[in-house]
Structure formats: structure tokens, C-alpha cells
CSV table of C-alpha atoms and ligand atoms in Angstrom, one decimal:
chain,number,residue,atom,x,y,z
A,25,UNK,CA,71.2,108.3,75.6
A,26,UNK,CA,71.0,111.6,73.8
A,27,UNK,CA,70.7,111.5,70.0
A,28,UNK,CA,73.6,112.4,67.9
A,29,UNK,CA,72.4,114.9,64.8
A,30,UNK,CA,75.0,112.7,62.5
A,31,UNK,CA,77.3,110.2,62.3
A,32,UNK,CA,79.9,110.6,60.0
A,33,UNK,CA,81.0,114.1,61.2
A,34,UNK,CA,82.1,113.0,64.1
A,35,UNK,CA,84.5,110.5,62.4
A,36,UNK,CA,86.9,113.5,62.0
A,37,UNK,CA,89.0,115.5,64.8
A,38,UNK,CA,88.9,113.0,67.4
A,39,UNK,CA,92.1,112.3,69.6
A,40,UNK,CA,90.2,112.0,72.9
A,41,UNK,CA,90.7,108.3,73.2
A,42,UNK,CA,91.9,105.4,71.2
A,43,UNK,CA,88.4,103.9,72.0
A,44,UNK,CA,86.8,106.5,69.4
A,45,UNK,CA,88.5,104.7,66.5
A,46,UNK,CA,86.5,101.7,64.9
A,47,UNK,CA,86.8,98.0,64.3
A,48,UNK,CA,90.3,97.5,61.7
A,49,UNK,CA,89.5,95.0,59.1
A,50,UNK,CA,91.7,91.7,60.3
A,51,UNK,CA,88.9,91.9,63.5
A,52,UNK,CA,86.4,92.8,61.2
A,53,UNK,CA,87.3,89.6,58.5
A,54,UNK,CA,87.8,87.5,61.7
A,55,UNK,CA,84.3,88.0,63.1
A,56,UNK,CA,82.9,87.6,59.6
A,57,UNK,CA,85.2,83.9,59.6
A,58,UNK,CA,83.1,83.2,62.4
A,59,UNK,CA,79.6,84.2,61.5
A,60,UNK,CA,79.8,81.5,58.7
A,61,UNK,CA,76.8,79.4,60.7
A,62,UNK,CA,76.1,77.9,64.1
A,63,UNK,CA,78.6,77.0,66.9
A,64,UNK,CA,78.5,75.9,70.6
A,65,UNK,CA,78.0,78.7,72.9
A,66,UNK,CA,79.3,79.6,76.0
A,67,UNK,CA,82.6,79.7,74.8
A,68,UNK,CA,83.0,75.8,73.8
A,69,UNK,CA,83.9,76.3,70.2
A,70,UNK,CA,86.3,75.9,67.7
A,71,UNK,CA,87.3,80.0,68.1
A,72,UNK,CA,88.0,80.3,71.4
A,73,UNK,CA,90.4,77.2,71.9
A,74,UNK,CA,92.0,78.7,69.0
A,75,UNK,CA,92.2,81.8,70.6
A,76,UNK,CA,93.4,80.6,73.8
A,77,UNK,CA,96.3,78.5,72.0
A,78,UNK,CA,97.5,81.7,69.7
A,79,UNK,CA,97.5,83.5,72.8
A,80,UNK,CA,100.0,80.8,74.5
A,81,UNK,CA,102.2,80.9,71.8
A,82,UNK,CA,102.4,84.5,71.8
A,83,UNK,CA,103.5,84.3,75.6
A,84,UNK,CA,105.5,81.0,74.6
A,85,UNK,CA,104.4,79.7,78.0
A,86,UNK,CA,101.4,77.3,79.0
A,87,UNK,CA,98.7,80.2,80.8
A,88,UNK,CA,95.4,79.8,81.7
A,89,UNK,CA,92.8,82.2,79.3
A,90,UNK,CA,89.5,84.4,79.7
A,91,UNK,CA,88.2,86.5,77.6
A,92,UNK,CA,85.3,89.6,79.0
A,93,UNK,CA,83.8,92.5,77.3
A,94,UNK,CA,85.6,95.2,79.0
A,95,UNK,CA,88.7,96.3,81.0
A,96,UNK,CA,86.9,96.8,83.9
A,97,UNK,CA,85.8,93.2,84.2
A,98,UNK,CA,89.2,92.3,83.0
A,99,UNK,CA,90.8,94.5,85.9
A,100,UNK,CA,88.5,94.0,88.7
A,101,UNK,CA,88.0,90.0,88.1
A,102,UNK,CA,91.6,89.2,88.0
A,103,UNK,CA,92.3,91.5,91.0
A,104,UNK,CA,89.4,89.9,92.7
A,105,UNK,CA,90.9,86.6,92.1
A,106,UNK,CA,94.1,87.2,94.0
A,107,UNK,CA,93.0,88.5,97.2
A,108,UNK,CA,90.6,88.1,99.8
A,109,UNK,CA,88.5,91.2,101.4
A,110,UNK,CA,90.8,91.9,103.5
A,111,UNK,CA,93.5,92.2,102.0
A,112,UNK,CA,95.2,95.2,100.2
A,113,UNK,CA,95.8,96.0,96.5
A,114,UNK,CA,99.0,98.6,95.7
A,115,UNK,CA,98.7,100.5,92.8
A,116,UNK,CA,99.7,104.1,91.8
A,117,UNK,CA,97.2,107.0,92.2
A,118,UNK,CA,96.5,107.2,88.5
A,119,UNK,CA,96.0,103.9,88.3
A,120,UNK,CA,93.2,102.9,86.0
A,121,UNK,CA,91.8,100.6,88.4
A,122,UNK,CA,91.1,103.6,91.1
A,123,UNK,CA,90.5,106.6,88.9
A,124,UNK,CA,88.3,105.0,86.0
A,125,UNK,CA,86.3,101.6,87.1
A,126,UNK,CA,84.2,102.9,89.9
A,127,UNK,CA,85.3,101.0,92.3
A,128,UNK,CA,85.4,97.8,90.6
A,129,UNK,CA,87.8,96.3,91.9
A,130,UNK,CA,86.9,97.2,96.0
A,131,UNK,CA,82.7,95.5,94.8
A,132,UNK,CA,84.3,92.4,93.2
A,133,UNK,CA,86.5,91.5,95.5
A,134,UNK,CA,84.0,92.2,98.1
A,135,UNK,CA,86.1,95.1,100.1
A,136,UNK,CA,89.7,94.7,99.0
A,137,UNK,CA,91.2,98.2,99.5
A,138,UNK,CA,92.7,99.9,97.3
A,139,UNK,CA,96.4,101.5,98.3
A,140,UNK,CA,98.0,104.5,96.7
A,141,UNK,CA,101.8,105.3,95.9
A,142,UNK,CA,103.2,107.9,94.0
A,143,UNK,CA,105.6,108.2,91.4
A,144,UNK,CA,106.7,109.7,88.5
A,145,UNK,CA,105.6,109.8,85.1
A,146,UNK,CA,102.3,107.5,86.2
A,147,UNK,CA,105.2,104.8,87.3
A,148,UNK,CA,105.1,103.4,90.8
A,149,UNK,CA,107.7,104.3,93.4
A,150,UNK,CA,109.8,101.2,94.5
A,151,UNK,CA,110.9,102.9,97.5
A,152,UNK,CA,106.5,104.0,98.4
A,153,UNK,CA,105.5,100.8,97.6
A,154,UNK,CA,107.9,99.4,100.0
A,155,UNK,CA,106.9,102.2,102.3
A,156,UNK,CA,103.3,100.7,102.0
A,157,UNK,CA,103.7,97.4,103.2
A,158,UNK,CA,105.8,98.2,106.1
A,159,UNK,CA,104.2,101.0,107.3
A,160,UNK,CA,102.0,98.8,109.0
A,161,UNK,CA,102.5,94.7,109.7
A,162,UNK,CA,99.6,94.8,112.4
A,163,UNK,CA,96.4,93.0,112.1
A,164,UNK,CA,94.3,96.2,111.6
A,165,UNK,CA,95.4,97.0,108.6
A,166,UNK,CA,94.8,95.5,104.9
A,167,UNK,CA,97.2,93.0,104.5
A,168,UNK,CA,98.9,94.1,101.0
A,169,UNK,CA,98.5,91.1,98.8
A,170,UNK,CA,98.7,92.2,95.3
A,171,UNK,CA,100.4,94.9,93.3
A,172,UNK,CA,98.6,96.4,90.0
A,173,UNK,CA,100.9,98.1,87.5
A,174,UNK,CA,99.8,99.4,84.6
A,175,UNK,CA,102.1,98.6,80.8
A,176,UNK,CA,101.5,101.4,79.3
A,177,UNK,CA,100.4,104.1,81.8
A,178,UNK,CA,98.0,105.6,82.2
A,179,UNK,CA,100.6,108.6,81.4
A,180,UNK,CA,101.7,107.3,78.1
A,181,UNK,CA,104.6,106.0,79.9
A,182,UNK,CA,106.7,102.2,80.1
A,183,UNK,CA,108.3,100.1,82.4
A,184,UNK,CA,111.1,98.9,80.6
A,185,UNK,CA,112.4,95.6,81.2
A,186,UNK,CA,114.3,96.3,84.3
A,187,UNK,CA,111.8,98.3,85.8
A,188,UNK,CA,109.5,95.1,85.7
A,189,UNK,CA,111.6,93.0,86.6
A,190,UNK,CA,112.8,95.4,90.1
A,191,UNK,CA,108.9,95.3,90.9
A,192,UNK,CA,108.6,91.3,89.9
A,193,UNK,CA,111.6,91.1,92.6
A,194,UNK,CA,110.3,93.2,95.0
A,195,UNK,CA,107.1,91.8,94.8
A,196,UNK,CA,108.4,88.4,95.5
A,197,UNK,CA,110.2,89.1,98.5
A,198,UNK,CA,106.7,90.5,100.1
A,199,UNK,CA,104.7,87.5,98.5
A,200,UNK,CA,102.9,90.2,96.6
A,201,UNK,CA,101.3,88.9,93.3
A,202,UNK,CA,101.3,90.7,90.5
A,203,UNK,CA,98.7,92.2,88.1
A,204,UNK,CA,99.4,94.4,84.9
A,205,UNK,CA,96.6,96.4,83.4
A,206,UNK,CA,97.3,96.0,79.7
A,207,UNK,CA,94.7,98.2,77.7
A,208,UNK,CA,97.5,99.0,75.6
A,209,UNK,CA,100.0,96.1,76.2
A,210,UNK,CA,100.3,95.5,72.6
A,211,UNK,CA,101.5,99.6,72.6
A,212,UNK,CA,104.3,98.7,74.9
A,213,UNK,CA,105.0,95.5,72.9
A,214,UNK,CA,105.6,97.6,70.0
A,215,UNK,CA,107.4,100.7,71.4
A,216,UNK,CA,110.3,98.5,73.4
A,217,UNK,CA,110.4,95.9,70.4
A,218,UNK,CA,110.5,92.9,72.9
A,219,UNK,CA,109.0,89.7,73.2
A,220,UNK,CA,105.7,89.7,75.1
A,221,UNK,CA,107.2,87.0,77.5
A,222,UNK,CA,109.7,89.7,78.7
A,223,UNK,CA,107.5,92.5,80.0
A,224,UNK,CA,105.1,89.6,81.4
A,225,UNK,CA,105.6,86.1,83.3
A,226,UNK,CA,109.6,86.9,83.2
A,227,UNK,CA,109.3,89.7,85.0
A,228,UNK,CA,107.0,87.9,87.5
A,229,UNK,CA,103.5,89.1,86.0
A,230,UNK,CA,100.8,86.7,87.5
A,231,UNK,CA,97.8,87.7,85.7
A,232,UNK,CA,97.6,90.4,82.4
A,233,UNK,CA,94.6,91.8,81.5
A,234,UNK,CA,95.4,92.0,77.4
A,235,UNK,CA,93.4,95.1,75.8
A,236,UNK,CA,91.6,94.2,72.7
A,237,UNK,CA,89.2,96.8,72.6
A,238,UNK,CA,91.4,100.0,71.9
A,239,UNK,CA,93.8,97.8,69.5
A,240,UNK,CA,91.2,97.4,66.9
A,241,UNK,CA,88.8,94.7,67.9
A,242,UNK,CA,85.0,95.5,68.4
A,243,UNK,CA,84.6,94.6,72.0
A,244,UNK,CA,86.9,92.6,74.1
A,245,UNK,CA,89.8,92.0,76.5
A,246,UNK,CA,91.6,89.0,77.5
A,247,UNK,CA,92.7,87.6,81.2
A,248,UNK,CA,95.5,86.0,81.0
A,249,UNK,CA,97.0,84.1,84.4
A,250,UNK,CA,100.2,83.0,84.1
A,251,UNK,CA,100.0,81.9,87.6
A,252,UNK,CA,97.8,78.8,86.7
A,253,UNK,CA,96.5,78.3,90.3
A,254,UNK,CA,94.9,82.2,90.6
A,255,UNK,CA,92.8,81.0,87.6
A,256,UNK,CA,90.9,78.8,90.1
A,257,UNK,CA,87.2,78.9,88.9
A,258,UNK,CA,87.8,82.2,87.4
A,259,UNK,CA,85.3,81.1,85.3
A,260,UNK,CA,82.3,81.1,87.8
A,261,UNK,CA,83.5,84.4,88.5
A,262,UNK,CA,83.1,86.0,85.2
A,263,UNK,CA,79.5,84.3,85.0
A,264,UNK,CA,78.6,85.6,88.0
A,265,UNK,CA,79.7,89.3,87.0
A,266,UNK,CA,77.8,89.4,83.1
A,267,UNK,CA,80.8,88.5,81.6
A,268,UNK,CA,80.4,85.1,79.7
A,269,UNK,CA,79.6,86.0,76.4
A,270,UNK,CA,77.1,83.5,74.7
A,271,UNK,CA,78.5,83.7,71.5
A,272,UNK,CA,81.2,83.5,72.6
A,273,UNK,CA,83.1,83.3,69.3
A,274,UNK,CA,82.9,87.0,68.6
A,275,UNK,CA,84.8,88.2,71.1
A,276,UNK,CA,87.3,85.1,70.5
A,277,UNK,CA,87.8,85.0,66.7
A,278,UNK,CA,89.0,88.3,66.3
A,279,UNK,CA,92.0,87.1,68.6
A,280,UNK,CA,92.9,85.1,65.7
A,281,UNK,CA,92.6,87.5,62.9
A,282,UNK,CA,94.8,89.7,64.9
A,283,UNK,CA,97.3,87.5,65.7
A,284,UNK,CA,98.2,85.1,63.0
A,285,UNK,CA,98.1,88.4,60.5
A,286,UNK,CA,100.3,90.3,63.3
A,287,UNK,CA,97.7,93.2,63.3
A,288,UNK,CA,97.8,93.7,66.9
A,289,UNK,CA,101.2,95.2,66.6
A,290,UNK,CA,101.1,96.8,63.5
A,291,UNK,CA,98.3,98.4,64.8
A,292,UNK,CA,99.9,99.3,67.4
A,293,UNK,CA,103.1,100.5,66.1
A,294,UNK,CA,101.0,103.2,63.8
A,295,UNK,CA,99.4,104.6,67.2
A,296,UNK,CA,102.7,104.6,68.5
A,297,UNK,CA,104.0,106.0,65.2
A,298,UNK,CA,101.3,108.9,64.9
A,299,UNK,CA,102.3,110.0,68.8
A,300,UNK,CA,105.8,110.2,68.0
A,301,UNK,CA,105.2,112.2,65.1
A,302,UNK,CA,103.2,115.1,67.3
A,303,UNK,CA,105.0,114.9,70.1
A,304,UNK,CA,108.4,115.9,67.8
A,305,UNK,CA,106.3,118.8,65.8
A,306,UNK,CA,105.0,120.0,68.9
A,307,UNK,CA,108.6,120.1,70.7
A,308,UNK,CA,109.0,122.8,68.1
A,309,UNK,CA,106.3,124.9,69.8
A,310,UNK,CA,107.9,127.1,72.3
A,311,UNK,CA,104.0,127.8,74.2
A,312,UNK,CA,103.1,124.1,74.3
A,313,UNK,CA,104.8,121.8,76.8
A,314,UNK,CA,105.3,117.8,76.5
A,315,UNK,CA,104.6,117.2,80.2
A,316,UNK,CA,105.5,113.4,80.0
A,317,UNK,CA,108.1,111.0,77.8
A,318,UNK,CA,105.6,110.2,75.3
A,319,UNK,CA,106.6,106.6,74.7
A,320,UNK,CA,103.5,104.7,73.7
A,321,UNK,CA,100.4,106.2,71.7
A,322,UNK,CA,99.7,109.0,73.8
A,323,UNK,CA,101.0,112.9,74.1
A,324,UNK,CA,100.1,115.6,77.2
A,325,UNK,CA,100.2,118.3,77.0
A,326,UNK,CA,100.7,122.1,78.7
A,327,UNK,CA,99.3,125.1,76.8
A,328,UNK,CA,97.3,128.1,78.3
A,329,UNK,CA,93.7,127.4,79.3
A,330,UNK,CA,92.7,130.3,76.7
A,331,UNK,CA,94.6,128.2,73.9
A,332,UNK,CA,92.8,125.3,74.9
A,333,UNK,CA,89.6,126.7,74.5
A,334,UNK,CA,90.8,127.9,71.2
A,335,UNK,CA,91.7,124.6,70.1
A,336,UNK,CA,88.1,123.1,71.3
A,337,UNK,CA,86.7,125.9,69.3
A,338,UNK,CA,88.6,124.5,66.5
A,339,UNK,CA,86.5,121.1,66.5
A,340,UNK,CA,89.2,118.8,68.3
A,341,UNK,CA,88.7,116.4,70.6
A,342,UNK,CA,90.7,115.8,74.0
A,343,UNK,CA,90.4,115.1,77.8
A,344,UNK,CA,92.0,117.1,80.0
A,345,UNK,CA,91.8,115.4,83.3
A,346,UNK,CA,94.9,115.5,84.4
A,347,UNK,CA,95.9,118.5,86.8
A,348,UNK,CA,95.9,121.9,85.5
A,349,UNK,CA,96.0,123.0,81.9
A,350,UNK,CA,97.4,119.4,80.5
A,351,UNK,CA,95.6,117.9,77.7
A,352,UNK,CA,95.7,114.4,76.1
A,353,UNK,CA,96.3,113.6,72.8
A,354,UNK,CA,95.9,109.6,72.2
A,355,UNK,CA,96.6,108.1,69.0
A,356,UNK,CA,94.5,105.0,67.6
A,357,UNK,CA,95.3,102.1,64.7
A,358,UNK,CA,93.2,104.4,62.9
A,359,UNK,CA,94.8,107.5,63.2
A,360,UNK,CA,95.7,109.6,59.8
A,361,UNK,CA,98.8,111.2,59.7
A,362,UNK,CA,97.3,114.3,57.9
A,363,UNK,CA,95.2,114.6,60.7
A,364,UNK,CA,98.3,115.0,63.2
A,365,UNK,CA,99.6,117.3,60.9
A,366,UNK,CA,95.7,119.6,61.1
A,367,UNK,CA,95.7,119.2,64.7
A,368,UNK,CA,99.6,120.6,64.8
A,369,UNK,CA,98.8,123.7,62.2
A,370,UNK,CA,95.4,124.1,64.6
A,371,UNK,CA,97.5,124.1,68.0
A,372,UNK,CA,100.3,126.5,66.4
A,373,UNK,CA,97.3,129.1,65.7
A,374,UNK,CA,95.2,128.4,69.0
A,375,UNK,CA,98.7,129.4,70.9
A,376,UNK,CA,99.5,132.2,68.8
B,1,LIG,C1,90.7,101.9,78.6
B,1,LIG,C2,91.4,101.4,79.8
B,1,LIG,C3,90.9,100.2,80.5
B,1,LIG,C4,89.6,99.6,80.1
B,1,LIG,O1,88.5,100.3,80.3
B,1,LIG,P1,87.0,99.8,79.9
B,1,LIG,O2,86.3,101.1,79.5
B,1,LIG,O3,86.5,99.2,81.1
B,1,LIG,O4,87.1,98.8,78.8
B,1,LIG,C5,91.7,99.8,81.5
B,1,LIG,N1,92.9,100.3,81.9
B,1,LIG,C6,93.4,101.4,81.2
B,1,LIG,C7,94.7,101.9,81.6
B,1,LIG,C8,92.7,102.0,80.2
B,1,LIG,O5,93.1,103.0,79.5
């Protein structure tokens, strides 16, 4: 690791990824709750059946509950868990699980390919994904078995409702299972203002990977299987992987905090909240593009690769992985309004 010359100037200027932000303080109390003396380990305490039972009453549905350190674990496990080697997971081609774990998902499920559909706006194509599964029914290829969508995109997008519930349908009808990447579930919770059981097991959502991590907790993400049967010694497969926390009750009391004091989504509604509010002052920006519905805590967007480098030169933060010239803005729980309002001032004068 290289060496940082200082910490706290790096605190500023950062809207690279909702994973810069820290730890808010309902996590932060709820960890502290917890450190209050000794406790079974291996996840056989008092936290983490509390955790798993605030969690079923958030879905208002009996699921089965895991928690891991990452979204890659949380991904690539639960995948792994509904299909065999050879069979075939369909996901769009900026899905999460193909452009950002490393192949994850192909080593834990010992070979499981990985197929790729377009669509718009980082949203699958009914009509490709269909397209997918026929094309081939033979025993040579990878029998499609699961579907991976991700709530929000990767693009900053949502399914709404009746998106979900044409891909639970469809998914049905080809005995597909379905798995929802939710690093920022509680973003899409917030932005359509439904209840969780709506953009989950009613739309036919087998298995949700719940994001902690970039909602304000230290370290953790949560498997959630609906389907109870997929949860079949799940747990012998996070052991396996390095992901069975000993003390378990970190990564499970801050479940708690968040929940009971509804943190998660107020959390998530500022992120949302801060995204909106660039997104509608850079609209007024005739040399900037929005390049995608900004609907959860993200914003891309188009400017001139001179402008960009202005912007950097500027001290702001940002990826800009996707295609030519777009840039990503992502909002946190932690994000300062005044500091939307620098970076809008900065990106008016690195265009000008
Ligand atoms: C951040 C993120 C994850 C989780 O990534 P980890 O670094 O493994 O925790 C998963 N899916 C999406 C869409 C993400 O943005």
C-alpha cells in the first residue's frame, strides 16, 4: 500500500464513490452497543438473530439471512448457490457482477458462465434476455439458470415496479431464478417510495444481496434468500470463501442501529437528494450532458475531455469508466450540499 501524506485533506472533494464516505453515527452507536463485553462468536449471538429478525420484518416475509464483508462475496455466493457449473448466469454487460468482481462469480460457482444482454440505461432487454435462452436449447451450451439484475444500476438507473415484476414473469416461465445485486437497494427503496417487499420477493426476487457498506455501515452486506431452499448450507459456503466473521456482531449490530432508527433510508434519501440537486443545476449547463435518468444517488456525465482534465485539476474526484468522455458523480449519506454547489461553480468554469 502506498502511504498517504494526510488524512484529513482527502475528506474534501470526493464524489468518486459512495464507498469514500465514512461510518454515519446510528452504525457507529450500534457497533459501540455491541462492544459492551463478550459474546458468542461465529455469529451465535444476541445481534445477529436480532439482525436477521429486523431484516424479516423489513421484507414482512419469513427469509433466510447471511451477512459477509463485501458485495463481491455477497454476489458471487448467492449466484453460486443457484446454479451448477454448467449452467448459465444472464446479466447485462455492465453488470457489477462481470465488470467489477473479477470473476467471482464464474471461481465460486466453479465455471458458471457468465451471459451478456444489452439494454438501455444499464437495464436488461426483455426481448435479449429472451433472445439468450433460446438461441440455443442444445446440450452444448450453458444451460441459463439464473438471471442477475441489478436495483439500482450500475447506471444510476431503476426498475420500477413493473419492470420487476415483467423480468419476475419472464423469469418464471424459463424456470430462471432470480438474483438482484443491491449495493444501493436502500437508494431505490427511497427514490420509488415503496415498500421493500415490492421491488423484491413480489416481483419474484429469489435471493438480494442488501448493501450495507455504501449506506453508511463500516463493512458489510447482507444475503438475503427469499427462496428458502437456495439457502441450502449457504452457510458452509461463506465459511469456505473467508466470509464468516468471528465477531460476528459487528457486522450484525449495525443492521439494528440502522434499521429500528430508519437510518438506512434517510441515508439514502440525502444521497438521492444531493444527486437530484446536481443533476437539475447541471441541466442548466448547456456544455455538460446528463447521459442517464439520474434516479438514485448517481449523475454521468458528458463534458469535453479538456474540461475534464480541468475539473481534476480543480481537486475533484470521479471515475470515468464508462465509454468516452462520461464521468460519474456519486452521492453518499455523507454528502454536503455546499459541496454540490463547489463542484457545480467548479464544472461551470472547467467548461467555460
Ligand atoms: C459497490 C458495488 C458492489 C459491491 O462491491 P464490493 O467492493 O465487493 O463491496 C456490488 N454491486 C454494485 C452494483 C456495486 O456498486
Amino acid at each position: 500500500m502506498k502511504k498517504k501524506e494526510s488524512g484529513h485533506s482527502e475528506l474534501k472533494h470526493h464524489f468518486a464513490s459512495d464507498n469514500y464516505a465514512g461510518i454515519c453515527n446510528e452504525a457507529w452507536a450500534a457497533m459501540a452497543e455491541a462492544n459492551r463485553g463478550m459474546a458468542s462468536s461465529y455469529g451465535d449471538d444476541y445481534w445477529t438473530a436480532e439482525a436477521c429478525e429486523k431484516i424479516r420484518e423489513l421484507f414482512e416475509t419469513d427469509c433466510e439471512v447471511f451477512f459477509v464483508f463485501n458485495g463481491t462475496a455477497a454476489n458471487s455466493l448467492a449466484l453460486a448457490s443457484l446454479c451448477q457449473s454448467y449452467h448459465s448466469i444472464v446479466c447485462h454487460e455492465m453488470a457489477h457482477i462481470e465488470t467489477d468482481e473479477c470473476g467471482a462469480s464464474e471461481f465460486f460457482s466453479n465455471g458458471t458462465k457468465v451471459l451478456l444482454v444489452p439494454g438501455e440505461n444499464g437495464k436488461i432487454d426483455l426481448d435479449a434476455v429472451e433472445h439468450t435462452i433460446h438461441k440455443r436449447t442444445d446440450i452444448h451450451y450453458p444451460k441459463p439458470k439464473a438471471l442477475s439484475i441489478t436495483q439500482a444500476t450500475e447506471l444510476g438507473t431503476l426498475y420500477s415496479v413493473q419492470e420487476l415484476q415483467a423480468i419476475g414473469e419472464l423469469a418464471k416461465k424459463h424456470s430462471l431464478r432470480v438474483h438482484m445485486d443491491g449495493a444501493r437497494f436502500a437508494n431505490a427503496v427511497a427514490s420509488l417510495n415503496v415498500a421493500p417487499k415490492e421491488i423484491s420477493w413480489q416481483a419474484g426476487v429469489d435471493v438480494l444481496t442488501f448493501g450495507g457498506t455504501k449506506n453508511g455501515f463500516a463493512i458489510g452486506e447482507a444475503v438475503v434468500f427469499f427462496n428458502k431452499e437456495l439457502a441450502f448450507e449457504f452457510d458452509y459456503r461463506c465459511k469456505q470463501a473467508g466470509q464468516l466473521a468471528s465477531k460476528m456482531r459487528f457486522l450484525t449490530a449495525p443492521w439494528i442501529g440502522m434499521l429500528e432508527s430508519g437510518a438506512w433510508l434517510k441515508n439514502a434519501a440525502h444521497a438521492n437528494n444531493c444527486a437530484r440537486l446536481l443533476e437539475s443545476e447541471i441541466r442548466k449547463i448547456p456544455q455538460v450532458r446528463v447521459m442517464f435518468p439520474s434516479q438514485a444517488n448517481s449523475v454521468f456525465l458528458e463534458m469535453a475531455p479538456e474540461a475534464l482534465e480541468a475539473l481534476r485539476g480543480r481537486g475533484w474526484h470521479f471515475y470515468t469508466f464508462i465509454g468516452s468522455g462520461g464521468a460519474r458523480f456519486m452521492c453518499s449519506w455523507d454528502t454536503d450540499t455546499a459541496e454540490v454547489a463547489n463542484l457545480v461553480a467548479d464544472i461551470k468554469a472547467s467548461v467555460a
